[in-house]
Amino acid sequence: MPTYIVLLGPPGAGKGTQAKMLVEKFGLPHISSGDIFRENLKNGTELGKVAQTYMTKGELVPDDVTIAMIHQRFARPDCTPGAILDGFPRTPAQADALEMMLRDFGGHVNIVPFVTAPVDVLIERLTGRWTCKANGHIFHEKFNPPQKAGICDQDGSELYQRDDDKSETVTRRIEVYFQQTMPLVEYYKEHNLLFEIDGDKPIEEVSAQLMGALQK
Ligand code: AP5
């Protein structure tokens, strides 16, 4: 039976950072809807162009576009043992679509770690984030700095600041999260899948909480 872990939480809570560690531990693919949109943007695809118009404003890409993209991603063979989902689902319609898709693959969502942190912490994390151009490795100028400024420790590629990490866009992304994604907290609570993780702790402590939740 495949295993599906859904990382839920506001922008900047640390979902991507933790997902990369889980990939190493569990050997499951990391499916980040934001990363797939950014990859499409880099490659100049139609999907990338559509997504960009929403992402630069801090709005969500429409459900039909996002669901179709994730469906395609699940069809790839590396997803046979399951996946770590980061940034999807983000609306009740996406959560319903996910359940239907997973049924087709013979599985269901196993656990939803809900990583939280106060809004001022989220803003400081996002506005100080640096991301690696080659593979999306994540750093922070204060909390998780690279050994050499501007260079990724893991693969030596250049680090950049995401366009949507400008402070006005960050504020909008957090508002959108509260309006459109927060209902999923109740949704997964009702399904007995939600596990709260205090994301306002150092990265290693958050990982330890997460591992504790996943081992139960
Ligand atoms: P996406 O790329 O998914 O961004 P997000 O959800 O806003 O999340 P982030 O990647 O910003 O934060 P994170 O929680 O992963 O934090 P991270 O680990 O990087 O989405 C971008 C856009 O794409 C959306 O706005 C939307 O337009 C579109 N989109 C994506 N999915 C969609 C969907 N399903 N439907 C519709 N539209 C969609 O950490 C942040 C920083 O903090 C880093 O610098 C890190 O080093 C640091 N840090 C992490 N943990 C800690 C810690 N414990 N202590 C100190 N620092 C820490």
PDB file of C-alpha atoms and ligand atoms in Angstrom:
ATOM      1  CA  MET A   1       0.000   0.000   0.000  1.00  0.00           C
ATOM      2  CA  PRO A   2       1.557   3.366  -0.985  1.00  0.00           C
ATOM      3  CA  THR A   3       2.223   6.031   1.686  1.00  0.00           C
ATOM      4  CA  TYR A   4       1.125   9.627   1.200  1.00  0.00           C
ATOM      5  CA  ILE A   5       2.262  12.369   3.581  1.00  0.00           C
ATOM      6  CA  VAL A   6       0.687  15.820   3.150  1.00  0.00           C
ATOM      7  CA  LEU A   7       2.678  18.701   4.645  1.00  0.00           C
ATOM      8  CA  LEU A   8       0.238  21.474   5.507  1.00  0.00           C
ATOM      9  CA  GLY A   9       1.070  24.948   6.793  1.00  0.00           C
ATOM     10  CA  PRO A  10       1.470  28.610   5.908  1.00  0.00           C
ATOM     11  CA  PRO A  11       4.121  29.984   3.538  1.00  0.00           C
ATOM     12  CA  GLY A  12       7.459  29.992   5.339  1.00  0.00           C
ATOM     13  CA  ALA A  13       6.494  27.453   8.019  1.00  0.00           C
ATOM     14  CA  GLY A  14       9.306  25.198   6.786  1.00  0.00           C
ATOM     15  CA  LYS A  15       7.400  22.637   4.686  1.00  0.00           C
ATOM     16  CA  GLY A  16       9.993  22.550   1.898  1.00  0.00           C
ATOM     17  CA  THR A  17      12.913  22.367   4.333  1.00  0.00           C
ATOM     18  CA  GLN A  18      11.355  19.427   6.177  1.00  0.00           C
ATOM     19  CA  ALA A  19      10.188  17.691   2.994  1.00  0.00           C
ATOM     20  CA  LYS A  20      13.757  17.501   1.715  1.00  0.00           C
ATOM     21  CA  MET A  21      14.805  15.743   4.940  1.00  0.00           C
ATOM     22  CA  LEU A  22      11.864  13.320   4.753  1.00  0.00           C
ATOM     23  CA  VAL A  23      12.812  12.388   1.197  1.00  0.00           C
ATOM     24  CA  GLU A  24      16.214  11.240   2.448  1.00  0.00           C
ATOM     25  CA  LYS A  25      14.686   9.237   5.299  1.00  0.00           C
ATOM     26  CA  PHE A  26      11.757   7.597   3.506  1.00  0.00           C
ATOM     27  CA  GLY A  27      12.933   7.468  -0.108  1.00  0.00           C
ATOM     28  CA  LEU A  28       9.597   8.835  -1.330  1.00  0.00           C
ATOM     29  CA  PRO A  29       9.434  11.515  -4.050  1.00  0.00           C
ATOM     30  CA  HIS A  30       8.901  15.116  -2.972  1.00  0.00           C
ATOM     31  CA  ILE A  31       5.990  16.626  -4.878  1.00  0.00           C
ATOM     32  CA  SER A  32       5.973  20.390  -4.409  1.00  0.00           C
ATOM     33  CA  SER A  33       3.321  22.157  -6.473  1.00  0.00           C
ATOM     34  CA  GLY A  34       5.262  25.439  -6.166  1.00  0.00           C
ATOM     35  CA  ASP A  35       8.472  23.775  -7.448  1.00  0.00           C
ATOM     36  CA  ILE A  36       6.615  22.259 -10.421  1.00  0.00           C
ATOM     37  CA  PHE A  37       5.161  25.667 -11.322  1.00  0.00           C
ATOM     38  CA  ARG A  38       8.617  27.293 -11.014  1.00  0.00           C
ATOM     39  CA  GLU A  39      10.181  24.559 -13.178  1.00  0.00           C
ATOM     40  CA  ASN A  40       7.536  25.212 -15.856  1.00  0.00           C
ATOM     41  CA  LEU A  41       8.191  28.921 -15.613  1.00  0.00           C
ATOM     42  CA  LYS A  42      11.920  28.354 -16.105  1.00  0.00           C
ATOM     43  CA  ASN A  43      11.205  26.178 -19.165  1.00  0.00           C
ATOM     44  CA  GLY A  44       8.791  28.727 -20.650  1.00  0.00           C
ATOM     45  CA  THR A  45       5.837  26.292 -20.886  1.00  0.00           C
ATOM     46  CA  GLU A  46       2.202  27.405 -21.258  1.00  0.00           C
ATOM     47  CA  LEU A  47       1.516  26.109 -17.751  1.00  0.00           C
ATOM     48  CA  GLY A  48       4.422  28.203 -16.428  1.00  0.00           C
ATOM     49  CA  LYS A  49       3.053  31.331 -18.128  1.00  0.00           C
ATOM     50  CA  VAL A  50      -0.418  30.800 -16.674  1.00  0.00           C
ATOM     51  CA  ALA A  51       0.954  30.079 -13.188  1.00  0.00           C
ATOM     52  CA  GLN A  52       3.212  33.132 -13.210  1.00  0.00           C
ATOM     53  CA  THR A  53       0.284  35.548 -13.510  1.00  0.00           C
ATOM     54  CA  TYR A  54      -1.045  34.256 -10.173  1.00  0.00           C
ATOM     55  CA  MET A  55       2.218  33.557  -8.363  1.00  0.00           C
ATOM     56  CA  THR A  56       3.657  37.042  -8.806  1.00  0.00           C
ATOM     57  CA  LYS A  57       0.550  38.470  -7.124  1.00  0.00           C
ATOM     58  CA  GLY A  58       0.628  35.924  -4.300  1.00  0.00           C
ATOM     59  CA  GLU A  59      -2.672  34.384  -5.449  1.00  0.00           C
ATOM     60  CA  LEU A  60      -3.394  30.689  -5.877  1.00  0.00           C
ATOM     61  CA  VAL A  61      -3.243  29.176  -9.352  1.00  0.00           C
ATOM     62  CA  PRO A  62      -6.803  28.010 -10.274  1.00  0.00           C
ATOM     63  CA  ASP A  63      -7.811  24.590  -8.960  1.00  0.00           C
ATOM     64  CA  ASP A  64      -8.432  22.963 -12.364  1.00  0.00           C
ATOM     65  CA  VAL A  65      -4.927  23.856 -13.596  1.00  0.00           C
ATOM     66  CA  THR A  66      -3.251  22.741 -10.360  1.00  0.00           C
ATOM     67  CA  ILE A  67      -5.189  19.473 -10.032  1.00  0.00           C
ATOM     68  CA  ALA A  68      -4.444  18.461 -13.644  1.00  0.00           C
ATOM     69  CA  MET A  69      -0.748  19.152 -13.092  1.00  0.00           C
ATOM     70  CA  ILE A  70      -0.589  17.023  -9.922  1.00  0.00           C
ATOM     71  CA  HIS A  71      -2.533  14.233 -11.598  1.00  0.00           C
ATOM     72  CA  GLN A  72       0.102  14.089 -14.330  1.00  0.00           C
ATOM     73  CA  ARG A  73       2.879  14.045 -11.763  1.00  0.00           C
ATOM     74  CA  PHE A  74       1.321  11.096  -9.923  1.00  0.00           C
ATOM     75  CA  ALA A  75       1.301   9.101 -13.137  1.00  0.00           C
ATOM     76  CA  ARG A  76       5.112   8.930 -13.124  1.00  0.00           C
ATOM     77  CA  PRO A  77       6.547   5.588 -11.932  1.00  0.00           C
ATOM     78  CA  ASP A  78       8.562   7.050  -9.031  1.00  0.00           C
ATOM     79  CA  CYS A  79       5.221   7.657  -7.250  1.00  0.00           C
ATOM     80  CA  THR A  80       4.386   3.933  -7.006  1.00  0.00           C
ATOM     81  CA  PRO A  81       5.505   3.715  -3.324  1.00  0.00           C
ATOM     82  CA  GLY A  82       3.709   6.999  -2.453  1.00  0.00           C
ATOM     83  CA  ALA A  83       4.823  10.627  -2.074  1.00  0.00           C
ATOM     84  CA  ILE A  84       5.522  13.558   0.204  1.00  0.00           C
ATOM     85  CA  LEU A  85       3.180  16.341  -0.836  1.00  0.00           C
ATOM     86  CA  ASP A  86       4.246  19.915  -0.113  1.00  0.00           C
ATOM     87  CA  GLY A  87       1.925  22.807  -1.006  1.00  0.00           C
ATOM     88  CA  PHE A  88      -0.844  20.552  -2.388  1.00  0.00           C
ATOM     89  CA  PRO A  89      -3.708  20.426  -1.538  1.00  0.00           C
ATOM     90  CA  ARG A  90      -4.350  24.072  -0.682  1.00  0.00           C
ATOM     91  CA  THR A  91      -8.125  24.336  -1.072  1.00  0.00           C
ATOM     92  CA  PRO A  92     -11.028  22.010  -0.170  1.00  0.00           C
ATOM     93  CA  ALA A  93     -11.570  21.297  -3.902  1.00  0.00           C
ATOM     94  CA  GLN A  94      -7.935  20.193  -4.201  1.00  0.00           C
ATOM     95  CA  ALA A  95      -8.263  17.989  -1.093  1.00  0.00           C
ATOM     96  CA  ASP A  96     -11.329  16.254  -2.579  1.00  0.00           C
ATOM     97  CA  ALA A  97      -9.555  15.805  -5.913  1.00  0.00           C
ATOM     98  CA  LEU A  98      -6.541  14.340  -4.123  1.00  0.00           C
ATOM     99  CA  GLU A  99      -8.667  11.699  -2.373  1.00  0.00           C
ATOM    100  CA  MET A 100     -10.173  10.664  -5.719  1.00  0.00           C
ATOM    101  CA  MET A 101      -6.751  10.518  -7.407  1.00  0.00           C
ATOM    102  CA  LEU A 102      -5.233   8.437  -4.622  1.00  0.00           C
ATOM    103  CA  ARG A 103      -8.118   6.002  -4.750  1.00  0.00           C
ATOM    104  CA  ASP A 104      -7.156   5.366  -8.394  1.00  0.00           C
ATOM    105  CA  PHE A 105      -3.598   4.622  -7.240  1.00  0.00           C
ATOM    106  CA  GLY A 106      -4.853   2.295  -4.484  1.00  0.00           C
ATOM    107  CA  GLY A 107      -4.084   4.544  -1.530  1.00  0.00           C
ATOM    108  CA  HIS A 108      -5.184   7.459   0.627  1.00  0.00           C
ATOM    109  CA  VAL A 109      -3.624  10.273   2.667  1.00  0.00           C
ATOM    110  CA  ASN A 110      -1.924   8.614   5.663  1.00  0.00           C
ATOM    111  CA  ILE A 111      -0.966  11.631   7.774  1.00  0.00           C
ATOM    112  CA  VAL A 112      -1.066  15.434   7.587  1.00  0.00           C
ATOM    113  CA  PRO A 113       1.667  17.114   9.622  1.00  0.00           C
ATOM    114  CA  PHE A 114       0.453  20.704  10.138  1.00  0.00           C
ATOM    115  CA  VAL A 115       3.484  22.948  10.623  1.00  0.00           C
ATOM    116  CA  THR A 116       2.743  26.377  12.115  1.00  0.00           C
ATOM    117  CA  ALA A 117       4.605  29.514  13.173  1.00  0.00           C
ATOM    118  CA  PRO A 118       3.532  33.081  14.067  1.00  0.00           C
ATOM    119  CA  VAL A 119       3.062  35.536  11.183  1.00  0.00           C
ATOM    120  CA  ASP A 120       6.062  37.736  12.101  1.00  0.00           C
ATOM    121  CA  VAL A 121       8.290  34.629  12.015  1.00  0.00           C
ATOM    122  CA  LEU A 122       6.885  33.603   8.603  1.00  0.00           C
ATOM    123  CA  ILE A 123       7.629  37.043   7.170  1.00  0.00           C
ATOM    124  CA  GLU A 124      11.201  37.076   8.472  1.00  0.00           C
ATOM    125  CA  ARG A 125      11.819  33.582   7.090  1.00  0.00           C
ATOM    126  CA  LEU A 126      10.441  34.301   3.624  1.00  0.00           C
ATOM    127  CA  THR A 127      12.109  37.653   3.128  1.00  0.00           C
ATOM    128  CA  GLY A 128      15.489  36.157   4.156  1.00  0.00           C
ATOM    129  CA  ARG A 129      15.200  32.936   2.113  1.00  0.00           C
ATOM    130  CA  TRP A 130      17.752  32.029  -0.573  1.00  0.00           C
ATOM    131  CA  THR A 131      17.038  29.127  -2.931  1.00  0.00           C
ATOM    132  CA  CYS A 132      19.444  27.169  -5.112  1.00  0.00           C
ATOM    133  CA  LYS A 133      18.938  27.573  -8.862  1.00  0.00           C
ATOM    134  CA  ALA A 134      19.854  24.018  -9.820  1.00  0.00           C
ATOM    135  CA  ASN A 135      17.920  21.872  -7.344  1.00  0.00           C
ATOM    136  CA  GLY A 136      15.858  24.125  -5.068  1.00  0.00           C
ATOM    137  CA  HIS A 137      17.948  23.563  -1.902  1.00  0.00           C
ATOM    138  CA  ILE A 138      16.762  26.061   0.718  1.00  0.00           C
ATOM    139  CA  PHE A 139      18.821  28.447   2.875  1.00  0.00           C
ATOM    140  CA  HIS A 140      18.180  31.451   5.091  1.00  0.00           C
ATOM    141  CA  GLU A 141      20.576  34.356   5.473  1.00  0.00           C
ATOM    142  CA  LYS A 142      20.211  34.262   9.282  1.00  0.00           C
ATOM    143  CA  PHE A 143      18.743  30.914  10.368  1.00  0.00           C
ATOM    144  CA  ASN A 144      20.384  28.524   7.893  1.00  0.00           C
ATOM    145  CA  PRO A 145      23.128  30.396   6.013  1.00  0.00           C
ATOM    146  CA  PRO A 146      25.193  28.737   3.281  1.00  0.00           C
ATOM    147  CA  GLN A 147      28.907  28.322   4.036  1.00  0.00           C
ATOM    148  CA  LYS A 148      29.725  30.702   1.180  1.00  0.00           C
ATOM    149  CA  ALA A 149      27.287  33.603   0.566  1.00  0.00           C
ATOM    150  CA  GLY A 150      25.295  33.152  -2.660  1.00  0.00           C
ATOM    151  CA  ILE A 151      26.465  29.565  -3.306  1.00  0.00           C
ATOM    152  CA  CYS A 152      24.604  26.324  -2.564  1.00  0.00           C
ATOM    153  CA  ASP A 153      26.453  24.040  -0.104  1.00  0.00           C
ATOM    154  CA  GLN A 154      25.040  20.889  -1.734  1.00  0.00           C
ATOM    155  CA  ASP A 155      25.662  21.444  -5.442  1.00  0.00           C
ATOM    156  CA  GLY A 156      27.660  24.703  -5.774  1.00  0.00           C
ATOM    157  CA  SER A 157      24.972  26.425  -7.847  1.00  0.00           C
ATOM    158  CA  GLU A 158      23.973  30.069  -7.513  1.00  0.00           C
ATOM    159  CA  LEU A 159      21.400  31.066  -4.876  1.00  0.00           C
ATOM    160  CA  TYR A 160      18.554  33.458  -5.725  1.00  0.00           C
ATOM    161  CA  GLN A 161      15.659  35.170  -3.954  1.00  0.00           C
ATOM    162  CA  ARG A 162      12.206  34.153  -5.188  1.00  0.00           C
ATOM    163  CA  ASP A 163      10.147  36.934  -6.819  1.00  0.00           C
ATOM    164  CA  ASP A 164       7.215  36.139  -4.550  1.00  0.00           C
ATOM    165  CA  ASP A 165       9.367  36.597  -1.421  1.00  0.00           C
ATOM    166  CA  LYS A 166       9.139  40.419  -1.726  1.00  0.00           C
ATOM    167  CA  SER A 167       7.428  41.740   1.393  1.00  0.00           C
ATOM    168  CA  GLU A 168       4.163  42.944  -0.327  1.00  0.00           C
ATOM    169  CA  THR A 169       3.694  39.554  -2.004  1.00  0.00           C
ATOM    170  CA  VAL A 170       4.553  37.677   1.182  1.00  0.00           C
ATOM    171  CA  THR A 171       1.793  39.565   3.036  1.00  0.00           C
ATOM    172  CA  ARG A 172      -0.731  38.626   0.340  1.00  0.00           C
ATOM    173  CA  ARG A 173       0.371  34.971   0.310  1.00  0.00           C
ATOM    174  CA  ILE A 174      -0.195  34.765   4.064  1.00  0.00           C
ATOM    175  CA  GLU A 175      -3.669  36.370   3.718  1.00  0.00           C
ATOM    176  CA  VAL A 176      -4.546  33.912   0.954  1.00  0.00           C
ATOM    177  CA  TYR A 177      -3.387  31.052   3.161  1.00  0.00           C
ATOM    178  CA  PHE A 178      -5.741  32.121   5.984  1.00  0.00           C
ATOM    179  CA  GLN A 179      -8.679  32.606   3.586  1.00  0.00           C
ATOM    180  CA  GLN A 180      -8.317  29.591   1.312  1.00  0.00           C
ATOM    181  CA  THR A 181      -6.092  26.956   2.927  1.00  0.00           C
ATOM    182  CA  MET A 182      -6.995  27.159   6.641  1.00  0.00           C
ATOM    183  CA  PRO A 183     -10.300  25.276   6.045  1.00  0.00           C
ATOM    184  CA  LEU A 184      -8.151  22.198   5.349  1.00  0.00           C
ATOM    185  CA  VAL A 185      -7.078  22.150   8.995  1.00  0.00           C
ATOM    186  CA  GLU A 186     -10.657  21.317  10.039  1.00  0.00           C
ATOM    187  CA  TYR A 187     -11.067  18.993   7.043  1.00  0.00           C
ATOM    188  CA  TYR A 188      -8.095  16.835   8.023  1.00  0.00           C
ATOM    189  CA  LYS A 189      -8.890  17.102  11.745  1.00  0.00           C
ATOM    190  CA  GLU A 190     -12.314  15.620  11.011  1.00  0.00           C
ATOM    191  CA  HIS A 191     -10.598  12.793   9.125  1.00  0.00           C
ATOM    192  CA  ASN A 192      -8.293  12.192  12.158  1.00  0.00           C
ATOM    193  CA  LEU A 193      -5.219  12.772  10.018  1.00  0.00           C
ATOM    194  CA  LEU A 194      -3.925  16.092  11.360  1.00  0.00           C
ATOM    195  CA  PHE A 195      -0.832  16.181  13.551  1.00  0.00           C
ATOM    196  CA  GLU A 196       0.239  19.614  14.819  1.00  0.00           C
ATOM    197  CA  ILE A 197       3.938  20.467  14.655  1.00  0.00           C
ATOM    198  CA  ASP A 198       5.367  23.601  16.289  1.00  0.00           C
ATOM    199  CA  GLY A 199       7.372  25.092  13.423  1.00  0.00           C
ATOM    200  CA  ASP A 200       8.637  27.970  15.554  1.00  0.00           C
ATOM    201  CA  LYS A 201      11.633  25.949  16.715  1.00  0.00           C
ATOM    202  CA  PRO A 202      15.070  25.331  15.203  1.00  0.00           C
ATOM    203  CA  ILE A 203      15.045  23.179  12.055  1.00  0.00           C
ATOM    204  CA  GLU A 204      16.406  20.057  13.831  1.00  0.00           C
ATOM    205  CA  GLU A 205      13.759  20.298  16.573  1.00  0.00           C
ATOM    206  CA  VAL A 206      10.982  20.579  13.997  1.00  0.00           C
ATOM    207  CA  SER A 207      12.400  17.491  12.238  1.00  0.00           C
ATOM    208  CA  ALA A 208      12.421  15.581  15.531  1.00  0.00           C
ATOM    209  CA  GLN A 209       8.739  16.416  16.145  1.00  0.00           C
ATOM    210  CA  LEU A 210       7.915  15.354  12.614  1.00  0.00           C
ATOM    211  CA  MET A 211       9.761  12.044  12.905  1.00  0.00           C
ATOM    212  CA  GLY A 212       7.957  11.390  16.190  1.00  0.00           C
ATOM    213  CA  ALA A 213       4.608  11.964  14.473  1.00  0.00           C
ATOM    214  CA  LEU A 214       5.466   9.769  11.502  1.00  0.00           C
ATOM    215  CA  GLN A 215       6.690   6.878  13.608  1.00  0.00           C
ATOM    216  CA  LYS A 216       3.381   6.628  15.510  1.00  0.00           C
TER     217      LYS A 216
HETATM  218  P1  AP5 B   1       5.019  27.345  -2.759  1.00  0.00           P
HETATM  219  O1  AP5 B   1       6.279  27.267  -3.488  1.00  0.00           O
HETATM  220  O2  AP5 B   1       4.307  26.104  -2.367  1.00  0.00           O
HETATM  221  O3  AP5 B   1       5.234  28.294  -1.515  1.00  0.00           O
HETATM  222  P2  AP5 B   1       4.555  28.322  -0.057  1.00  0.00           P
HETATM  223  O4  AP5 B   1       3.555  27.320   0.300  1.00  0.00           O
HETATM  224  O5  AP5 B   1       4.084  29.694   0.003  1.00  0.00           O
HETATM  225  O6  AP5 B   1       5.629  27.842   0.846  1.00  0.00           O
HETATM  226  P3  AP5 B   1       7.075  28.297   0.859  1.00  0.00           P
HETATM  227  O7  AP5 B   1       7.884  27.492  -0.114  1.00  0.00           O
HETATM  228  O8  AP5 B   1       7.155  29.778   0.688  1.00  0.00           O
HETATM  229  O9  AP5 B   1       7.472  27.983   2.366  1.00  0.00           O
HETATM  230  P4  AP5 B   1       7.853  26.642   3.115  1.00  0.00           P
HETATM  231  O10 AP5 B   1       6.849  26.356   4.157  1.00  0.00           O
HETATM  232  O11 AP5 B   1       8.169  25.543   2.153  1.00  0.00           O
HETATM  233  O12 AP5 B   1       9.165  27.147   3.847  1.00  0.00           O
HETATM  234  P5  AP5 B   1      10.708  26.817   3.587  1.00  0.00           P
HETATM  235  O13 AP5 B   1      11.019  25.434   4.032  1.00  0.00           O
HETATM  236  O14 AP5 B   1      11.128  27.237   2.225  1.00  0.00           O
HETATM  237  O15 AP5 B   1       3.935  28.190  -3.603  1.00  0.00           O
HETATM  238  C1  AP5 B   1       4.289  29.361  -4.288  1.00  0.00           C
HETATM  239  C2  AP5 B   1       3.113  29.827  -5.127  1.00  0.00           C
HETATM  240  O16 AP5 B   1       2.763  28.829  -6.106  1.00  0.00           O
HETATM  241  C3  AP5 B   1       1.807  30.070  -4.371  1.00  0.00           C
HETATM  242  O17 AP5 B   1       1.756  31.361  -3.807  1.00  0.00           O
HETATM  243  C4  AP5 B   1       0.761  29.886  -5.494  1.00  0.00           C
HETATM  244  O18 AP5 B   1       0.703  31.011  -6.328  1.00  0.00           O
HETATM  245  C5  AP5 B   1       1.355  28.741  -6.290  1.00  0.00           C
HETATM  246  N1  AP5 B   1       0.893  27.433  -5.787  1.00  0.00           N
HETATM  247  C6  AP5 B   1       1.666  26.455  -5.228  1.00  0.00           C
HETATM  248  N2  AP5 B   1       0.927  25.405  -4.882  1.00  0.00           N
HETATM  249  C7  AP5 B   1      -0.364  25.707  -5.230  1.00  0.00           C
HETATM  250  C8  AP5 B   1      -1.597  25.016  -5.093  1.00  0.00           C
HETATM  251  N3  AP5 B   1      -1.673  23.797  -4.530  1.00  0.00           N
HETATM  252  N4  AP5 B   1      -2.714  25.633  -5.545  1.00  0.00           N
HETATM  253  C9  AP5 B   1      -2.661  26.843  -6.124  1.00  0.00           C
HETATM  254  N5  AP5 B   1      -1.526  27.566  -6.260  1.00  0.00           N
HETATM  255  C10 AP5 B   1      -0.370  26.996  -5.820  1.00  0.00           C
HETATM  256  O19 AP5 B   1      11.351  27.808   4.680  1.00  0.00           O
HETATM  257  C11 AP5 B   1      11.273  29.211   4.527  1.00  0.00           C
HETATM  258  C12 AP5 B   1      12.574  29.858   5.041  1.00  0.00           C
HETATM  259  O20 AP5 B   1      12.688  29.626   6.449  1.00  0.00           O
HETATM  260  C13 AP5 B   1      13.857  29.266   4.423  1.00  0.00           C
HETATM  261  O21 AP5 B   1      14.771  30.302   4.246  1.00  0.00           O
HETATM  262  C14 AP5 B   1      14.357  28.259   5.479  1.00  0.00           C
HETATM  263  O22 AP5 B   1      15.758  28.123   5.464  1.00  0.00           O
HETATM  264  C15 AP5 B   1      13.873  28.891   6.767  1.00  0.00           C
HETATM  265  N6  AP5 B   1      13.456  27.919   7.779  1.00  0.00           N
HETATM  266  C16 AP5 B   1      12.732  26.782   7.564  1.00  0.00           C
HETATM  267  N7  AP5 B   1      12.493  26.169   8.743  1.00  0.00           N
HETATM  268  C17 AP5 B   1      13.063  26.954   9.708  1.00  0.00           C
HETATM  269  C18 AP5 B   1      13.139  26.852  11.125  1.00  0.00           C
HETATM  270  N8  AP5 B   1      12.572  25.819  11.791  1.00  0.00           N
HETATM  271  N9  AP5 B   1      13.784  27.836  11.805  1.00  0.00           N
HETATM  272  C19 AP5 B   1      14.351  28.886  11.142  1.00  0.00           C
HETATM  273  N10 AP5 B   1      14.318  29.028   9.798  1.00  0.00           N
HETATM  274  C20 AP5 B   1      13.669  28.070   9.088  1.00  0.00           C
END
